Short mmCIF file of C-alpha atoms in Angstrom, two decimals:
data_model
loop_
_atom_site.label_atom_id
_atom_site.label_comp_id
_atom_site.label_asym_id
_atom_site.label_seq_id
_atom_site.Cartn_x
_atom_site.Cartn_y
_atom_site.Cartn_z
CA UNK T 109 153.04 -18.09 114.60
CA UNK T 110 149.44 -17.83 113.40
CA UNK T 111 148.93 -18.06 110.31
CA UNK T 112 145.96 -15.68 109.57
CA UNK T 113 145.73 -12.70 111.63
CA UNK T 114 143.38 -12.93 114.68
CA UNK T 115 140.45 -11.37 113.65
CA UNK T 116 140.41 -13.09 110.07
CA UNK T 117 141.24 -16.49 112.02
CA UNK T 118 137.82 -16.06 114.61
CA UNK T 119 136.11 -15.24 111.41
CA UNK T 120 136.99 -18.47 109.53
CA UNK T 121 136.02 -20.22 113.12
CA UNK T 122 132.64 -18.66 113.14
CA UNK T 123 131.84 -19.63 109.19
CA UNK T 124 133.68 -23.32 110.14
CA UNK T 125 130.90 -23.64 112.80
CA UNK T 126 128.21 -23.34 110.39
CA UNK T 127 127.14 -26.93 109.51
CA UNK T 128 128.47 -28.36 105.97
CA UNK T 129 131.39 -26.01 106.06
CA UNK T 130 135.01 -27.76 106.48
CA UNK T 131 138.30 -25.47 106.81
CA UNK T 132 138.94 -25.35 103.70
CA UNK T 133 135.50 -24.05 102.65
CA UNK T 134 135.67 -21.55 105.71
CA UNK T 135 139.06 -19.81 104.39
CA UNK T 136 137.59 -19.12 101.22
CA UNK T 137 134.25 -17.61 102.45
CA UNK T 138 136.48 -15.77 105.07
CA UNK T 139 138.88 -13.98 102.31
CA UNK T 140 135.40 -13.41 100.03
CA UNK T 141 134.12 -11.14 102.51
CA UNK T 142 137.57 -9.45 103.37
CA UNK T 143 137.38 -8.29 100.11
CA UNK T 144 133.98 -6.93 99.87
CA UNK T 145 133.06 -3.06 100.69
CA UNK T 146 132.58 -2.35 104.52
CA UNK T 147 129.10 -1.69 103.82
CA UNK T 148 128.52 -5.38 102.41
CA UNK T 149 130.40 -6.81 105.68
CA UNK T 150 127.97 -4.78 108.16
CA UNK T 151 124.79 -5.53 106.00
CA UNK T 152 125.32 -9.09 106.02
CA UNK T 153 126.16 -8.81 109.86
CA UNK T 154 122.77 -6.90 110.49
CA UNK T 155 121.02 -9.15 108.61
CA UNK T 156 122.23 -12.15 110.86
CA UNK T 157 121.36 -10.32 113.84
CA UNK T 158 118.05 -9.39 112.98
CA UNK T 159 116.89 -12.28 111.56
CA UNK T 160 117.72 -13.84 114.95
CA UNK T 161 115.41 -10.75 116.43
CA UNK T 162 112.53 -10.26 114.61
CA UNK T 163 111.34 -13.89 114.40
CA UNK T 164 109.54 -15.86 116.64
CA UNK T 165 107.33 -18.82 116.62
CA UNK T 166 103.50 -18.42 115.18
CA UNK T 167 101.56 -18.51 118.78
CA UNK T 168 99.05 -20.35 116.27
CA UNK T 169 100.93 -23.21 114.15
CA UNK T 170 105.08 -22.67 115.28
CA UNK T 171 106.01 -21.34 112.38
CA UNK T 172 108.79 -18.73 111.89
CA UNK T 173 107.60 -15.41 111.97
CA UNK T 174 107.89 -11.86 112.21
CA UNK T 175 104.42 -11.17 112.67
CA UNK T 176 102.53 -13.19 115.49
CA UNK T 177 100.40 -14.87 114.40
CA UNK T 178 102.04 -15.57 111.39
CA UNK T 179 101.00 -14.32 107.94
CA UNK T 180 99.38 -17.73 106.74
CA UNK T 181 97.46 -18.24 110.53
CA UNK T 182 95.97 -14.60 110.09
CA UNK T 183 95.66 -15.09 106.25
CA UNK T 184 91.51 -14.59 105.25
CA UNK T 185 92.63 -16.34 101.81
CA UNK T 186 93.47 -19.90 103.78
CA UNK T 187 91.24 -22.51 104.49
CA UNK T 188 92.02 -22.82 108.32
CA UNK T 189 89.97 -25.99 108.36
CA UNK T 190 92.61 -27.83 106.95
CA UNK T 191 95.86 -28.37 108.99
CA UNK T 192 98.94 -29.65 107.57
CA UNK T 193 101.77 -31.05 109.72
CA UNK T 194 105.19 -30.58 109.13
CA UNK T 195 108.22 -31.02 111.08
CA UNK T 196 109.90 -27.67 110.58
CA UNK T 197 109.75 -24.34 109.17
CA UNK T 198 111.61 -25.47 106.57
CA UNK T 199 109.03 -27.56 105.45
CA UNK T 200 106.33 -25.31 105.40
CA UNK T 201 108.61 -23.11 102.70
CA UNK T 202 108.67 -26.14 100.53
CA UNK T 203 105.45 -26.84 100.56
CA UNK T 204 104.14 -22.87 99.81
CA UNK T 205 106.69 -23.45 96.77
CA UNK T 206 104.12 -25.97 94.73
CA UNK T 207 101.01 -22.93 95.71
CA UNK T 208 98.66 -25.60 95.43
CA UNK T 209 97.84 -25.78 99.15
CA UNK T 210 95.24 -23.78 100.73
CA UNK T 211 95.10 -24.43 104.35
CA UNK T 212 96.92 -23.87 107.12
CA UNK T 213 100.31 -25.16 108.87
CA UNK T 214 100.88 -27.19 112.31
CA UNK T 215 104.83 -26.92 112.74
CA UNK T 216 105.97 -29.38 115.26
CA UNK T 217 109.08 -28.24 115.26
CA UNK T 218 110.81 -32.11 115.45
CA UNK T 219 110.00 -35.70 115.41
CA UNK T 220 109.47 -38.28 117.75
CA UNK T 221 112.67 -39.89 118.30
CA UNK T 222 113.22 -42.49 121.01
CA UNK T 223 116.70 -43.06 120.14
CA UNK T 224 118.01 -38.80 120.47
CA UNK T 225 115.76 -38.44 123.65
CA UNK T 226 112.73 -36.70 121.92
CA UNK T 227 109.61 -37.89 123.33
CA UNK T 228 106.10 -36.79 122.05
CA UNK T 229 106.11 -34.47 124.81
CA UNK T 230 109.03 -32.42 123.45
CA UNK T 231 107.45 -31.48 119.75
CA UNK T 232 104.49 -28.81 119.55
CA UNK T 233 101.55 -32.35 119.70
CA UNK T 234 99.86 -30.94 122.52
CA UNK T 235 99.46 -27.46 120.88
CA UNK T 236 97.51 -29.37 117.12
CA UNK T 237 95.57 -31.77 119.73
CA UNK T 238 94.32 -28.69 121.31
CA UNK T 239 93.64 -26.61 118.08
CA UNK T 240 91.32 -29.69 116.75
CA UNK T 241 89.58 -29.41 119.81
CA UNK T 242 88.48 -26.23 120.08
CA UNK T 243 88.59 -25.26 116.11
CA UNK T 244 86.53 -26.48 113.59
CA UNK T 245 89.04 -28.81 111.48
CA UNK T 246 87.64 -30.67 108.91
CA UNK T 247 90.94 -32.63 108.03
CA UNK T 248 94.76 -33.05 109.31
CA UNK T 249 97.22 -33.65 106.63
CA UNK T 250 100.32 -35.67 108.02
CA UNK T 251 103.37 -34.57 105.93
CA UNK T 252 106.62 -35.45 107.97
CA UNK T 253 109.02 -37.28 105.91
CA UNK T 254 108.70 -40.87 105.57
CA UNK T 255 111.72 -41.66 107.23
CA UNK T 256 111.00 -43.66 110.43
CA UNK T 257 110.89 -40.78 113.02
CA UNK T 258 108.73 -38.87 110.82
CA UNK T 259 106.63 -42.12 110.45
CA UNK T 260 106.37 -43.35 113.45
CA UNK T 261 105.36 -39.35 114.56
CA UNK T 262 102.86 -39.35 112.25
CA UNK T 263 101.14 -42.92 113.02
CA UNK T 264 101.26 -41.56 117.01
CA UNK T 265 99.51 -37.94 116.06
CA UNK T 266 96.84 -39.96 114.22
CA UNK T 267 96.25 -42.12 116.79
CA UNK T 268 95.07 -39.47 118.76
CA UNK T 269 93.20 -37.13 116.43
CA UNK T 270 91.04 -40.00 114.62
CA UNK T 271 89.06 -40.89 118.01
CA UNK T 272 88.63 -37.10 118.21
CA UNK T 273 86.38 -37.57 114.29
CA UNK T 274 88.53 -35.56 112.83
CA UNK T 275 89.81 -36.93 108.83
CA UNK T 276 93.75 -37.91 109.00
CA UNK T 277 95.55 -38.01 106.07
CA UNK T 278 99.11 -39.09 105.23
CA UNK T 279 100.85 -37.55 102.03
CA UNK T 280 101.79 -40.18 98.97
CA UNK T 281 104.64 -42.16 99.42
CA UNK T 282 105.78 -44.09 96.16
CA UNK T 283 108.37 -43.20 93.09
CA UNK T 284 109.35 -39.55 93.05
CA UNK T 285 108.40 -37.84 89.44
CA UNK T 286 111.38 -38.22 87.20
CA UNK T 287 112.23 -40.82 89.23
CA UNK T 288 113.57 -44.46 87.32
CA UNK T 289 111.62 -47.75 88.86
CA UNK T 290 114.49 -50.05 88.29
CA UNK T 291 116.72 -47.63 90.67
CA UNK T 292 114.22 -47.43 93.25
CA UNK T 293 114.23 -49.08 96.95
CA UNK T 294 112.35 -52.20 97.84
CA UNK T 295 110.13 -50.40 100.15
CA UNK T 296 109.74 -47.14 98.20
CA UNK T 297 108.23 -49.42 95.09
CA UNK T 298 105.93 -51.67 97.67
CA UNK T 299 104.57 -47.90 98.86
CA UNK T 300 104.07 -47.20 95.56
CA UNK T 301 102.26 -49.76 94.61
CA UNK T 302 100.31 -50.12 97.51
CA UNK T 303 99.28 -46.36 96.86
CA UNK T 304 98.29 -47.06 93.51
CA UNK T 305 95.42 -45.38 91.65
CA UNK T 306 93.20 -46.23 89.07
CA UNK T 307 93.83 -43.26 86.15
CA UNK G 198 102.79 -14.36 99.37
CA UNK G 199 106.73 -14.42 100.19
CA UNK G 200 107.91 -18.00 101.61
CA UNK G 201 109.75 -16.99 104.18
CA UNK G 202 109.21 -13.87 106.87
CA UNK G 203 111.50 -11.11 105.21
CA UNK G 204 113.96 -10.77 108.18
CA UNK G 205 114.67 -14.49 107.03
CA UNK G 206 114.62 -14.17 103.19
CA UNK G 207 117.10 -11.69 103.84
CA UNK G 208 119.38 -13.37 105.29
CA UNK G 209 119.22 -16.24 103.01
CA UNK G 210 120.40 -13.94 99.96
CA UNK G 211 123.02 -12.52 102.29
CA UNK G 212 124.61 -16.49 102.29
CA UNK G 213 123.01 -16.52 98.72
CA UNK G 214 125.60 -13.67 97.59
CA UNK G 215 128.75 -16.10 98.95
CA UNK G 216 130.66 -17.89 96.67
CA UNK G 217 129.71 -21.56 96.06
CA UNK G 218 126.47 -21.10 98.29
CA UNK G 219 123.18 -22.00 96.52
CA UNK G 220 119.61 -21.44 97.56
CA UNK G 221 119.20 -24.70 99.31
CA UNK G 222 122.90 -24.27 100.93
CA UNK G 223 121.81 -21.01 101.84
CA UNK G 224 118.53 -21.80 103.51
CA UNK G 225 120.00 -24.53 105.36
CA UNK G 226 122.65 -22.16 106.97
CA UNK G 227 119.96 -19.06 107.43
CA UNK G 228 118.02 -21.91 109.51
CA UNK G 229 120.48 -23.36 110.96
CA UNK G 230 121.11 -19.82 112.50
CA UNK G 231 118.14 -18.53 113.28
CA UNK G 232 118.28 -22.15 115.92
CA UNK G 233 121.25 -21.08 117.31
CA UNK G 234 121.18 -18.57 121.02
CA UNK G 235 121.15 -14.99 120.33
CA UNK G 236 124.82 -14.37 121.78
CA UNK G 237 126.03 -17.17 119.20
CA UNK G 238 124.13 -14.96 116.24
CA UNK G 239 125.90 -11.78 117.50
CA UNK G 240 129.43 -13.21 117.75
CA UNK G 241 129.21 -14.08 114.27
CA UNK G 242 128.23 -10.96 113.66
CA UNK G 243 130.31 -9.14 115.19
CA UNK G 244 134.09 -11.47 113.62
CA UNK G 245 132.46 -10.67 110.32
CA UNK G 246 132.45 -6.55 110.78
CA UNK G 247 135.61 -7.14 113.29
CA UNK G 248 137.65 -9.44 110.49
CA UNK G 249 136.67 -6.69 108.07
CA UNK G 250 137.29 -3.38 110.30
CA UNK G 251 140.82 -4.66 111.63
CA UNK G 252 142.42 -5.67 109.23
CA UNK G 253 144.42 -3.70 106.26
CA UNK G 254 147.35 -5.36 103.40
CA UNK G 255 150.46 -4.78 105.44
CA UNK G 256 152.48 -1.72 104.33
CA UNK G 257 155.69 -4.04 103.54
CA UNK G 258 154.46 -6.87 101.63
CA UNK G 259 150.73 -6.65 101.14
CA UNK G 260 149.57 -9.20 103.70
CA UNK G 261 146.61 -9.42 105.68
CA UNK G 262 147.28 -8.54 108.42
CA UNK G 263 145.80 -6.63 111.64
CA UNK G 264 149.51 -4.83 112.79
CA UNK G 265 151.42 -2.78 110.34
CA UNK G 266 153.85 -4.10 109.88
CA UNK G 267 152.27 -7.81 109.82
CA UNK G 268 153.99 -9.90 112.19
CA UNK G 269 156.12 -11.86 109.59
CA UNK G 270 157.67 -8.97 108.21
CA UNK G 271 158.63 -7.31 111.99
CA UNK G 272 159.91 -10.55 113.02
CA UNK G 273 163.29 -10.92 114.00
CA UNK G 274 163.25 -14.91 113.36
CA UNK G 275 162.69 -14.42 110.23
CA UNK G 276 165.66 -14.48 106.89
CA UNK G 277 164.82 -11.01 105.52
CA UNK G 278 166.78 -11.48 102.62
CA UNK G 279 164.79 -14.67 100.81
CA UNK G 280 161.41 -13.11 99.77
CA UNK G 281 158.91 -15.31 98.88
CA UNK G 282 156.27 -13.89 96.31
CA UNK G 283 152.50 -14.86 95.94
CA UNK G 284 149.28 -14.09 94.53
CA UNK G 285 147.33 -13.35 97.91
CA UNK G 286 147.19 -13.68 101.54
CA UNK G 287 145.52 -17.47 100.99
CA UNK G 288 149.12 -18.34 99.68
CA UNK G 289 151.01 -16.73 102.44
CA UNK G 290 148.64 -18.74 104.94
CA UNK G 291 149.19 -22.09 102.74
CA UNK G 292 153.16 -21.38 102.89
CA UNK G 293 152.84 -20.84 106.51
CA UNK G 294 151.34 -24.59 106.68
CA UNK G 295 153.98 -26.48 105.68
CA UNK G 296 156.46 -24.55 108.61
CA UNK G 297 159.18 -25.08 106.42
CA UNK G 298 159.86 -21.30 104.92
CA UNK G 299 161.66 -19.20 107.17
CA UNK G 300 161.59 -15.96 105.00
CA UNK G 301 159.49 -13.27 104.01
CA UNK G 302 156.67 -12.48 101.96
CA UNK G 303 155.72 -10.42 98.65
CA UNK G 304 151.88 -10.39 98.21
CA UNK G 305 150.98 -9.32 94.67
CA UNK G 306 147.10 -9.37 95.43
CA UNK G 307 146.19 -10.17 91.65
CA UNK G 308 148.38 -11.93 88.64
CA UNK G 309 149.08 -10.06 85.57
CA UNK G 310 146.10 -10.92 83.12
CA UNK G 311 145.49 -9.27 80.18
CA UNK G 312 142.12 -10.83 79.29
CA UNK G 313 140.74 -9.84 82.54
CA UNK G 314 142.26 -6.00 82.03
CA UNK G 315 145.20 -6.66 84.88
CA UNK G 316 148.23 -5.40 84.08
CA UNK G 317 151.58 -5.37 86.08
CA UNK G 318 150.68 -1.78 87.40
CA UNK G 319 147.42 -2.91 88.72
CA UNK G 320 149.36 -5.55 91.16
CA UNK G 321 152.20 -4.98 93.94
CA UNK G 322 154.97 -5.52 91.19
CA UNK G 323 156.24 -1.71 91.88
CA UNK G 324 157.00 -2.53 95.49
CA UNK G 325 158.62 -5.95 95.03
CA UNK G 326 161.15 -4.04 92.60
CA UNK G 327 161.43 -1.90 95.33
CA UNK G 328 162.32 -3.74 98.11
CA UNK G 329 165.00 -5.91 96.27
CA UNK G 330 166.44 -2.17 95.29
CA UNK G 331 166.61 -1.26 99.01
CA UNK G 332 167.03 -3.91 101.07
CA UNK G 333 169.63 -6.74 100.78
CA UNK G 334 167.69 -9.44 99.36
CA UNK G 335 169.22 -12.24 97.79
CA UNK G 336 166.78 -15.04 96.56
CA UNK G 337 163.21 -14.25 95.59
CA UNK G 338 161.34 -16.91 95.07
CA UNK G 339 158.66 -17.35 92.47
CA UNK G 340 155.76 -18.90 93.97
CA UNK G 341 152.71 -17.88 91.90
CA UNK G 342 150.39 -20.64 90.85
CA UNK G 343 151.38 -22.80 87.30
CA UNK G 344 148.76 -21.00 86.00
CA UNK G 345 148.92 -19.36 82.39
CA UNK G 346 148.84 -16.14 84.32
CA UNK G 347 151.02 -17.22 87.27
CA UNK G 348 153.44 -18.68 84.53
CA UNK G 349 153.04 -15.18 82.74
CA UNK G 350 153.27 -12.66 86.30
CA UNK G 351 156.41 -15.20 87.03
CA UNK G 352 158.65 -14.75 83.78
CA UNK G 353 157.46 -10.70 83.89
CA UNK G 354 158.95 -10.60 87.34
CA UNK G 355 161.93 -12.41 86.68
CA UNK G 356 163.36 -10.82 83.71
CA UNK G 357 163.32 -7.31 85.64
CA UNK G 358 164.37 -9.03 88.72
CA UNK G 359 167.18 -10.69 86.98
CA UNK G 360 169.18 -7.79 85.63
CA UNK G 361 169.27 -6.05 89.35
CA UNK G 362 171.67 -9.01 90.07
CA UNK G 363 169.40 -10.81 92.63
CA UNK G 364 169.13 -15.12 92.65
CA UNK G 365 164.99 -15.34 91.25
CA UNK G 366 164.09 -19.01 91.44
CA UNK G 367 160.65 -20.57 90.67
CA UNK G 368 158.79 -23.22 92.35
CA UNK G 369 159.40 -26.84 91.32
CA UNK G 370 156.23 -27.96 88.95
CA UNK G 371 155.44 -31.81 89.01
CA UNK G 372 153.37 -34.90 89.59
CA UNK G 373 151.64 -33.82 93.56
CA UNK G 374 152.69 -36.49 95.78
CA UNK G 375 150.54 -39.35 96.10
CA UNK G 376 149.22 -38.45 92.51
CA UNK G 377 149.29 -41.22 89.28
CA UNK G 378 151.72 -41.05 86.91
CA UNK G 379 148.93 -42.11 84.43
CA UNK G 380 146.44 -39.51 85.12
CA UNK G 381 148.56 -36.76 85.06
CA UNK G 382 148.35 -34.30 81.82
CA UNK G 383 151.39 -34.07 79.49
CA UNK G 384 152.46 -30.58 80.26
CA UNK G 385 152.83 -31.84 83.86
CA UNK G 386 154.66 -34.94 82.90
CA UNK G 387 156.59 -32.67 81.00
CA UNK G 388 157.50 -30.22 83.51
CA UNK G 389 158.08 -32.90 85.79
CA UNK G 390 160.34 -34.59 83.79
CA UNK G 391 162.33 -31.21 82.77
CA UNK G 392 162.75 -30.70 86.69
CA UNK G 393 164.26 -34.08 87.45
CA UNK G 394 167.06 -34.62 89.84
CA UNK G 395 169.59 -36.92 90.98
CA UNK G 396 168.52 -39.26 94.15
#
């Protein structure tokens, strides 16, 4: 026989799909929200399914939204002059979290990756070539990770924009802050000191 | 202004609220939703309110279960007379794994506790006595966690199961298999030792 009841054995399924959650991990979240008041069940239910709903991609920059264009895009405060490119929505969270930058977003919504199948023509390039075109950009921040998709992505994008006169720049690469030299990667340290500043 | 559009920032504190989800964990999973199709979104959805709305303890033994009597306790392959008695329906399910227990169950949906204000009224205690009053049971078997309180809910269940002349055994306490000798604590060891038995 089964050994959970059906419903309460889909529902384990459904939290197992859910990416860093094992069977184990699943069961428990499953039997939290048995216990919880109906009410709790169907909020976090609606939530789900509205979240899904009410977003959309920024017509402007790709970023997730439930207002298009998105709040930063029709923002007054921002300097839209000043694009920064990130590979997700994710991204652009993390960076809003040091409020330190002032511009605007480019989501591109992946990287170029030759090896899963994802040419140049499958991430939103076409739509940031276009927007330095026909808007006055003063400077395009690269800030894809520095892992070799998000490298190589950014080295392509600036390939194209700097012929255009527009300023590329790449974010720092070198020791994070806290960070302990003697612990540090080979390559990591070389960016670091080939970034180096004079203070 | 907020980092995320507020469909999204709600659902993130909806994962937020789970047990051993973080913020990171929780953005991660919020995201990884909000990629997924729209009829994936709603499924989940709808196995959380369905997992929630179908299911009630079962009227004999407290399980979770979606018919009343849960299908353990109206099964006719099943030893009715060896009952098997745990905290909660996680138990029951973990029993159920090792396809080894042909009886039935006793789910006492808490452990007597009387730091956390749980005494034996506030768990299925009254209905285990009960059943063995009623029905012809003849072994119940002990198999709370050896816990302080499972220890504790055990011996309080025994000594008033004892007197109404029915066999109450508990479950063997050891070394786990495939555990070290060396790194096991001494009350273990102990019990371990007190439960030996000729090979």
């Amino acid at each position: 026989m089964d050994q959970f009841a059906l419903p309460v054995q889909k529902l384990i399924e459904e939290f197992e799909k859910l990416p860093g959650i094992g069977r184990k991990t699943a069961q428990r979240l499953a039997f939290h929200v048995l216990n919880l008041p109906e009410e709790r069940v169907t909020g976090f239910a609606k939530a789900l399914v509205e979240a899904k709903r009410k977003t959309t991609s920024c017509s402007v920059c790709g970023n997730l939204t439930d207002v298009d264009p998105c709040r930063i895009c029709s923002s007054a405060k921002r300097d839209h002059s000043v694009i920064c490119v990130v590979q997700s929505a994710r991204d652009v969270a993390a960076m809003e979290r040091i409020r330190e930058f002032r511009g605007v977003y480019h989501v591109l919504n992946g990287l170029i990756s030759p090896l899963d199948g994802t040419g140049p023509d499958d991430i939103n390039i076409k739509s940031l070539i276009k927007r330095v075109a026909h808007e006055k950009i003063k400077e395009v921040i690269l800030a894809t990770s520095p892992t070799v998709e998000g490298e190589a992505t950014a080295v392509y994008i600036s390939k194209i924009l700097k012929p255009m006169g527009v300023r590329t720049t790449r974010i720092a690469q070198g020791i994070a802050v806290g960070g302990d030299l003697e612990y540090a990667d080979e390559i990591t340290l070389y960016k670091s000191l080939e970034g180096r500043r004079e203070i």
